PDB file of C-alpha atoms in Angstrom:
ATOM      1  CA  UNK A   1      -5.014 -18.605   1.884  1.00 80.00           C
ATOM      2  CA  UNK A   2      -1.587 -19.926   0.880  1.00 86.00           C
ATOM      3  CA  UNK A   3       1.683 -18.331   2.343  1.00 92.00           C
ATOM      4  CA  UNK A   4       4.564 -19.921   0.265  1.00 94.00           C
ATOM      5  CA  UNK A   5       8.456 -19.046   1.752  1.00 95.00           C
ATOM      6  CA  UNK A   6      11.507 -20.320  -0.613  1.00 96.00           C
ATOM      7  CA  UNK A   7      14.381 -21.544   0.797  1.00 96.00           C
ATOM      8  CA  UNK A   8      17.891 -23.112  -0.919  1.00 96.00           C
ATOM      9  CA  UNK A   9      19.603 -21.318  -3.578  1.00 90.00           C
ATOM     10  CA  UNK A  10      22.579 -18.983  -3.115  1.00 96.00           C
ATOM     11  CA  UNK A  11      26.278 -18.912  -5.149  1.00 97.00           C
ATOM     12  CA  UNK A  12      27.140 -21.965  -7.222  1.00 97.00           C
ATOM     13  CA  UNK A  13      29.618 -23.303  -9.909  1.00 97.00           C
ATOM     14  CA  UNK A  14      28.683 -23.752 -13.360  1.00 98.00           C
ATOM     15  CA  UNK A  15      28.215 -27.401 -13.859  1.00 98.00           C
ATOM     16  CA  UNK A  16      27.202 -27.957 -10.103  1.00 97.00           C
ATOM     17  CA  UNK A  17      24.126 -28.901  -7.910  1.00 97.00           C
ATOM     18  CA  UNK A  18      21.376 -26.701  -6.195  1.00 97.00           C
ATOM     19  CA  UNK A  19      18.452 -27.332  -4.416  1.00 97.00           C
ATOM     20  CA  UNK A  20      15.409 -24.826  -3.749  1.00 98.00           C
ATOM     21  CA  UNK A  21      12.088 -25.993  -1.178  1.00 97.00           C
ATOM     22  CA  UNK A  22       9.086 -24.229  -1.195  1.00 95.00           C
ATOM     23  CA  UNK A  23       7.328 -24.986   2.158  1.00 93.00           C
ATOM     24  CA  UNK A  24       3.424 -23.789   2.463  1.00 88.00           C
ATOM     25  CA  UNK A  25       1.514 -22.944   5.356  1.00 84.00           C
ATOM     26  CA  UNK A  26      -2.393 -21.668   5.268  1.00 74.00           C
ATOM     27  CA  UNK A  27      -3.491 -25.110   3.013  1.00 67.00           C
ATOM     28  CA  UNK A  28      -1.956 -28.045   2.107  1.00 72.00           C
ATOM     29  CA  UNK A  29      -0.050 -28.599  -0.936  1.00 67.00           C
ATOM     30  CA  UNK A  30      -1.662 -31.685  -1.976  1.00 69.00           C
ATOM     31  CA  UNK A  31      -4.558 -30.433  -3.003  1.00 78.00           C
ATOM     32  CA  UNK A  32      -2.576 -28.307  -5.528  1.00 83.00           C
ATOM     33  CA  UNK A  33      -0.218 -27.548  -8.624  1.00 89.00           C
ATOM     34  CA  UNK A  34       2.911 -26.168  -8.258  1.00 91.00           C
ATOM     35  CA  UNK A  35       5.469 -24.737 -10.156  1.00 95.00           C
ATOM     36  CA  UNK A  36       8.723 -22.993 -10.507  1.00 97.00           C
ATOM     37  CA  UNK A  37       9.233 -19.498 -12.129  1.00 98.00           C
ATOM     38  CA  UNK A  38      12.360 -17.207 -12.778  1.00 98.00           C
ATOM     39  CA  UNK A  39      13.202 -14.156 -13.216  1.00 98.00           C
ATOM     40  CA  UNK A  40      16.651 -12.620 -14.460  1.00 97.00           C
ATOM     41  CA  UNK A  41      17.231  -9.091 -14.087  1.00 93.00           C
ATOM     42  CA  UNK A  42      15.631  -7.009 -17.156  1.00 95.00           C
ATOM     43  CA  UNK A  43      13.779  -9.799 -17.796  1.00 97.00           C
ATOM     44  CA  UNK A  44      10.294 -11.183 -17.732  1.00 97.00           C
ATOM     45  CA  UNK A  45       9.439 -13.737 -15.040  1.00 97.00           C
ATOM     46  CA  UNK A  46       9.455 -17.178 -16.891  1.00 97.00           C
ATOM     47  CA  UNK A  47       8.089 -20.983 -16.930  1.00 98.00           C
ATOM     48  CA  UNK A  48      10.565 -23.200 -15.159  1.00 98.00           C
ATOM     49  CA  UNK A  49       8.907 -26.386 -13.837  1.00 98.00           C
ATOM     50  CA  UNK A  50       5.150 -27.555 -12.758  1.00 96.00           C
ATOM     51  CA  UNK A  51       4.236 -30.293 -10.872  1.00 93.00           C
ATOM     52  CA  UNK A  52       0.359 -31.648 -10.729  1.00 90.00           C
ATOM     53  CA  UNK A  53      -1.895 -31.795  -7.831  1.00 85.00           C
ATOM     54  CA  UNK A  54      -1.596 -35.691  -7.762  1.00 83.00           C
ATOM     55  CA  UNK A  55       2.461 -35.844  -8.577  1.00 82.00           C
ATOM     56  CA  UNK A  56       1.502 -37.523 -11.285  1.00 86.00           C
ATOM     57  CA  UNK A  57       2.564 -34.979 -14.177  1.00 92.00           C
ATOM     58  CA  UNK A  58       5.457 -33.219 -14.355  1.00 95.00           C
ATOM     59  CA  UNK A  59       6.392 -30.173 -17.104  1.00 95.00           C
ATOM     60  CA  UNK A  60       9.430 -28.334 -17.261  1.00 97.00           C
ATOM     61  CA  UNK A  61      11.033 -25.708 -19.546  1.00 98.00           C
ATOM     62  CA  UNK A  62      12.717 -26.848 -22.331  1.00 98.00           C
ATOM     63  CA  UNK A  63      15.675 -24.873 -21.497  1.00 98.00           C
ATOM     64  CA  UNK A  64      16.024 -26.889 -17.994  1.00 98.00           C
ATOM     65  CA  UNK A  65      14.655 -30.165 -19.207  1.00 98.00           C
ATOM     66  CA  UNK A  66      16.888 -32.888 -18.225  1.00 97.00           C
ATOM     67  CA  UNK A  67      18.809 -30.978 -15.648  1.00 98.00           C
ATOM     68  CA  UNK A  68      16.341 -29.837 -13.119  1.00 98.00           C
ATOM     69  CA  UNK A  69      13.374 -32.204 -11.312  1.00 98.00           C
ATOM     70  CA  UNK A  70      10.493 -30.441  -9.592  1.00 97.00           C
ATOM     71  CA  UNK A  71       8.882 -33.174  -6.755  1.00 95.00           C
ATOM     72  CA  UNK A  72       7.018 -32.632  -3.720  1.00 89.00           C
ATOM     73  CA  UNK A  73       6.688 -34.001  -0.269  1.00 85.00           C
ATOM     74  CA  UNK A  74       3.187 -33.802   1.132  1.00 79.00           C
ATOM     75  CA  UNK A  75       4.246 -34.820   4.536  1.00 81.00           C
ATOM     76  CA  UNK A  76       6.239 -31.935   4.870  1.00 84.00           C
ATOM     77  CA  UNK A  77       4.118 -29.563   2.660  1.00 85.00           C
ATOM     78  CA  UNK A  78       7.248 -28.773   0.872  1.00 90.00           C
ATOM     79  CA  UNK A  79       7.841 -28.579  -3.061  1.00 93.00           C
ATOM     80  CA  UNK A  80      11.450 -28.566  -4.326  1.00 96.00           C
ATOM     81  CA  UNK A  81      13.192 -28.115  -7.430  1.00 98.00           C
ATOM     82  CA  UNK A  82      16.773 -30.058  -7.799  1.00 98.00           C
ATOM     83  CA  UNK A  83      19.006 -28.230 -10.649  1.00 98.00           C
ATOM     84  CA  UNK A  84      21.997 -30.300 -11.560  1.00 98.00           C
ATOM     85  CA  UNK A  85      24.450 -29.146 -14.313  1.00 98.00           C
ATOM     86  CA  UNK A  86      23.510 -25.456 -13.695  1.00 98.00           C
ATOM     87  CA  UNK A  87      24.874 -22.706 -16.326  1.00 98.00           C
ATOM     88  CA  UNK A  88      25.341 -19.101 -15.845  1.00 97.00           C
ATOM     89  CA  UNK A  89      21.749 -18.422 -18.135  1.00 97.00           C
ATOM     90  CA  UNK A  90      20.240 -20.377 -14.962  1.00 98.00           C
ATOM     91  CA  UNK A  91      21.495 -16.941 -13.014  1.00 98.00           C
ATOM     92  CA  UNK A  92      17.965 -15.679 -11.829  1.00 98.00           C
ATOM     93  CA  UNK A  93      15.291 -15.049  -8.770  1.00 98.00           C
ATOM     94  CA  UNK A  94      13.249 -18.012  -8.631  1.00 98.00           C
ATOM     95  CA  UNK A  95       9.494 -18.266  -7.341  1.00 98.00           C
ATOM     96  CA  UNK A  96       7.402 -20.940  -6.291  1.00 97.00           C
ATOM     97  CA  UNK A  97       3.578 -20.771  -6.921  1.00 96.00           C
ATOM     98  CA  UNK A  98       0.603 -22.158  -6.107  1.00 92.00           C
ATOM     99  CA  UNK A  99      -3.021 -23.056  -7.532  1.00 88.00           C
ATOM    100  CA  UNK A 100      -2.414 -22.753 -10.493  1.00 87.00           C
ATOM    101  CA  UNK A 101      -1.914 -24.891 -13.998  1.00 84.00           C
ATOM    102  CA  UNK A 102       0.440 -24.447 -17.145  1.00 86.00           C
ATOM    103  CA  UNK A 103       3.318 -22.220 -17.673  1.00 90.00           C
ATOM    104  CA  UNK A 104       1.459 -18.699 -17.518  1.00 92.00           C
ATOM    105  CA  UNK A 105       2.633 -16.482 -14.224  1.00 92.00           C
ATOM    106  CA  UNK A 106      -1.450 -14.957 -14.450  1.00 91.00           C
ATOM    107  CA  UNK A 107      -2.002 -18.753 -13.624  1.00 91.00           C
ATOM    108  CA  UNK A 108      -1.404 -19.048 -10.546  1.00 93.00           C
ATOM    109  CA  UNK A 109      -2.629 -17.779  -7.519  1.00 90.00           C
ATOM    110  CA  UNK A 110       0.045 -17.664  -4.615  1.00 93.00           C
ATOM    111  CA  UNK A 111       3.238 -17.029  -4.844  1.00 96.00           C
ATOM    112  CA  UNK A 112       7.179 -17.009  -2.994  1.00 96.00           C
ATOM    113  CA  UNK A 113       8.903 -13.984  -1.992  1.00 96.00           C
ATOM    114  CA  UNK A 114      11.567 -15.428  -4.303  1.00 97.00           C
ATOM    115  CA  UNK A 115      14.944 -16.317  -3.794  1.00 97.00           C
ATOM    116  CA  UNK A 116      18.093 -15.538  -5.521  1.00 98.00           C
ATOM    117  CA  UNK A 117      20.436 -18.144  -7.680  1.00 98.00           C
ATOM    118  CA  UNK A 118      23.846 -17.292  -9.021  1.00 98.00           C
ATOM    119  CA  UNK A 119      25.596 -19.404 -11.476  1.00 98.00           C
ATOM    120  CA  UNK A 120      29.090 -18.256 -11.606  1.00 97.00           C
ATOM    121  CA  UNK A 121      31.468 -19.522 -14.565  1.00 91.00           C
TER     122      UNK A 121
END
């Protein structure tokens, strides 16, 4: 079992910096894929960012590509997502998740309580 708790987030500027962490307890994150997911309100929960098992591979959404970096530290069983250049469309609930692959939510296995971002313009 995987319990995943989100952390980071909050109020922030349009154009400006955020950082999210995911840190796991129950089984170590090296041994799996992570990614990011959002969800805006009257939306469906979408793809952000994915990171392989190994680090090795990296995917993101094309709508964050080149502003946000997914990474993981192993020592500290922690994922986190760095969002530069953030835009009010980046305005959502974010998840991490666990064990699974791709960008599909019925993917993966574990998942964050979620934690709320706010871009405001």
């Amino acid at each position: 079992q995987v319990q995943l708790v989100e952390s980071g987030g909050g109020l922030v500027q349009a154009g400006g910096s955020s950082r999210l962490a995911c840190a796991a307890s129950g089984r170590i994150l090296s041994v799996l894929n992570m990614a990011w997911f959002r969800q805006a309100p009257g939306k469906e929960r979408e793809f952000v960012a994915a990171l392989s098992w190994t680090g090795a591979s990296t995917r993101y959404a094309d709508s964050v590509k080149g502003r946000f970096t997914i990474s993981r530290d192993n020592a500290k069983n922690t994922v986190v997502l760095q969002m530069y250049n953030v835009k009010p469309e980046d305005t959502a609930v974010y998840y991490c998740a666990a064990g699974g692959r791709g960008s599909l939510t019925d993917d993966y296995a574990y998942w964050g309580q979620g934690t709320q971002v706010t871009v405001s313009s």
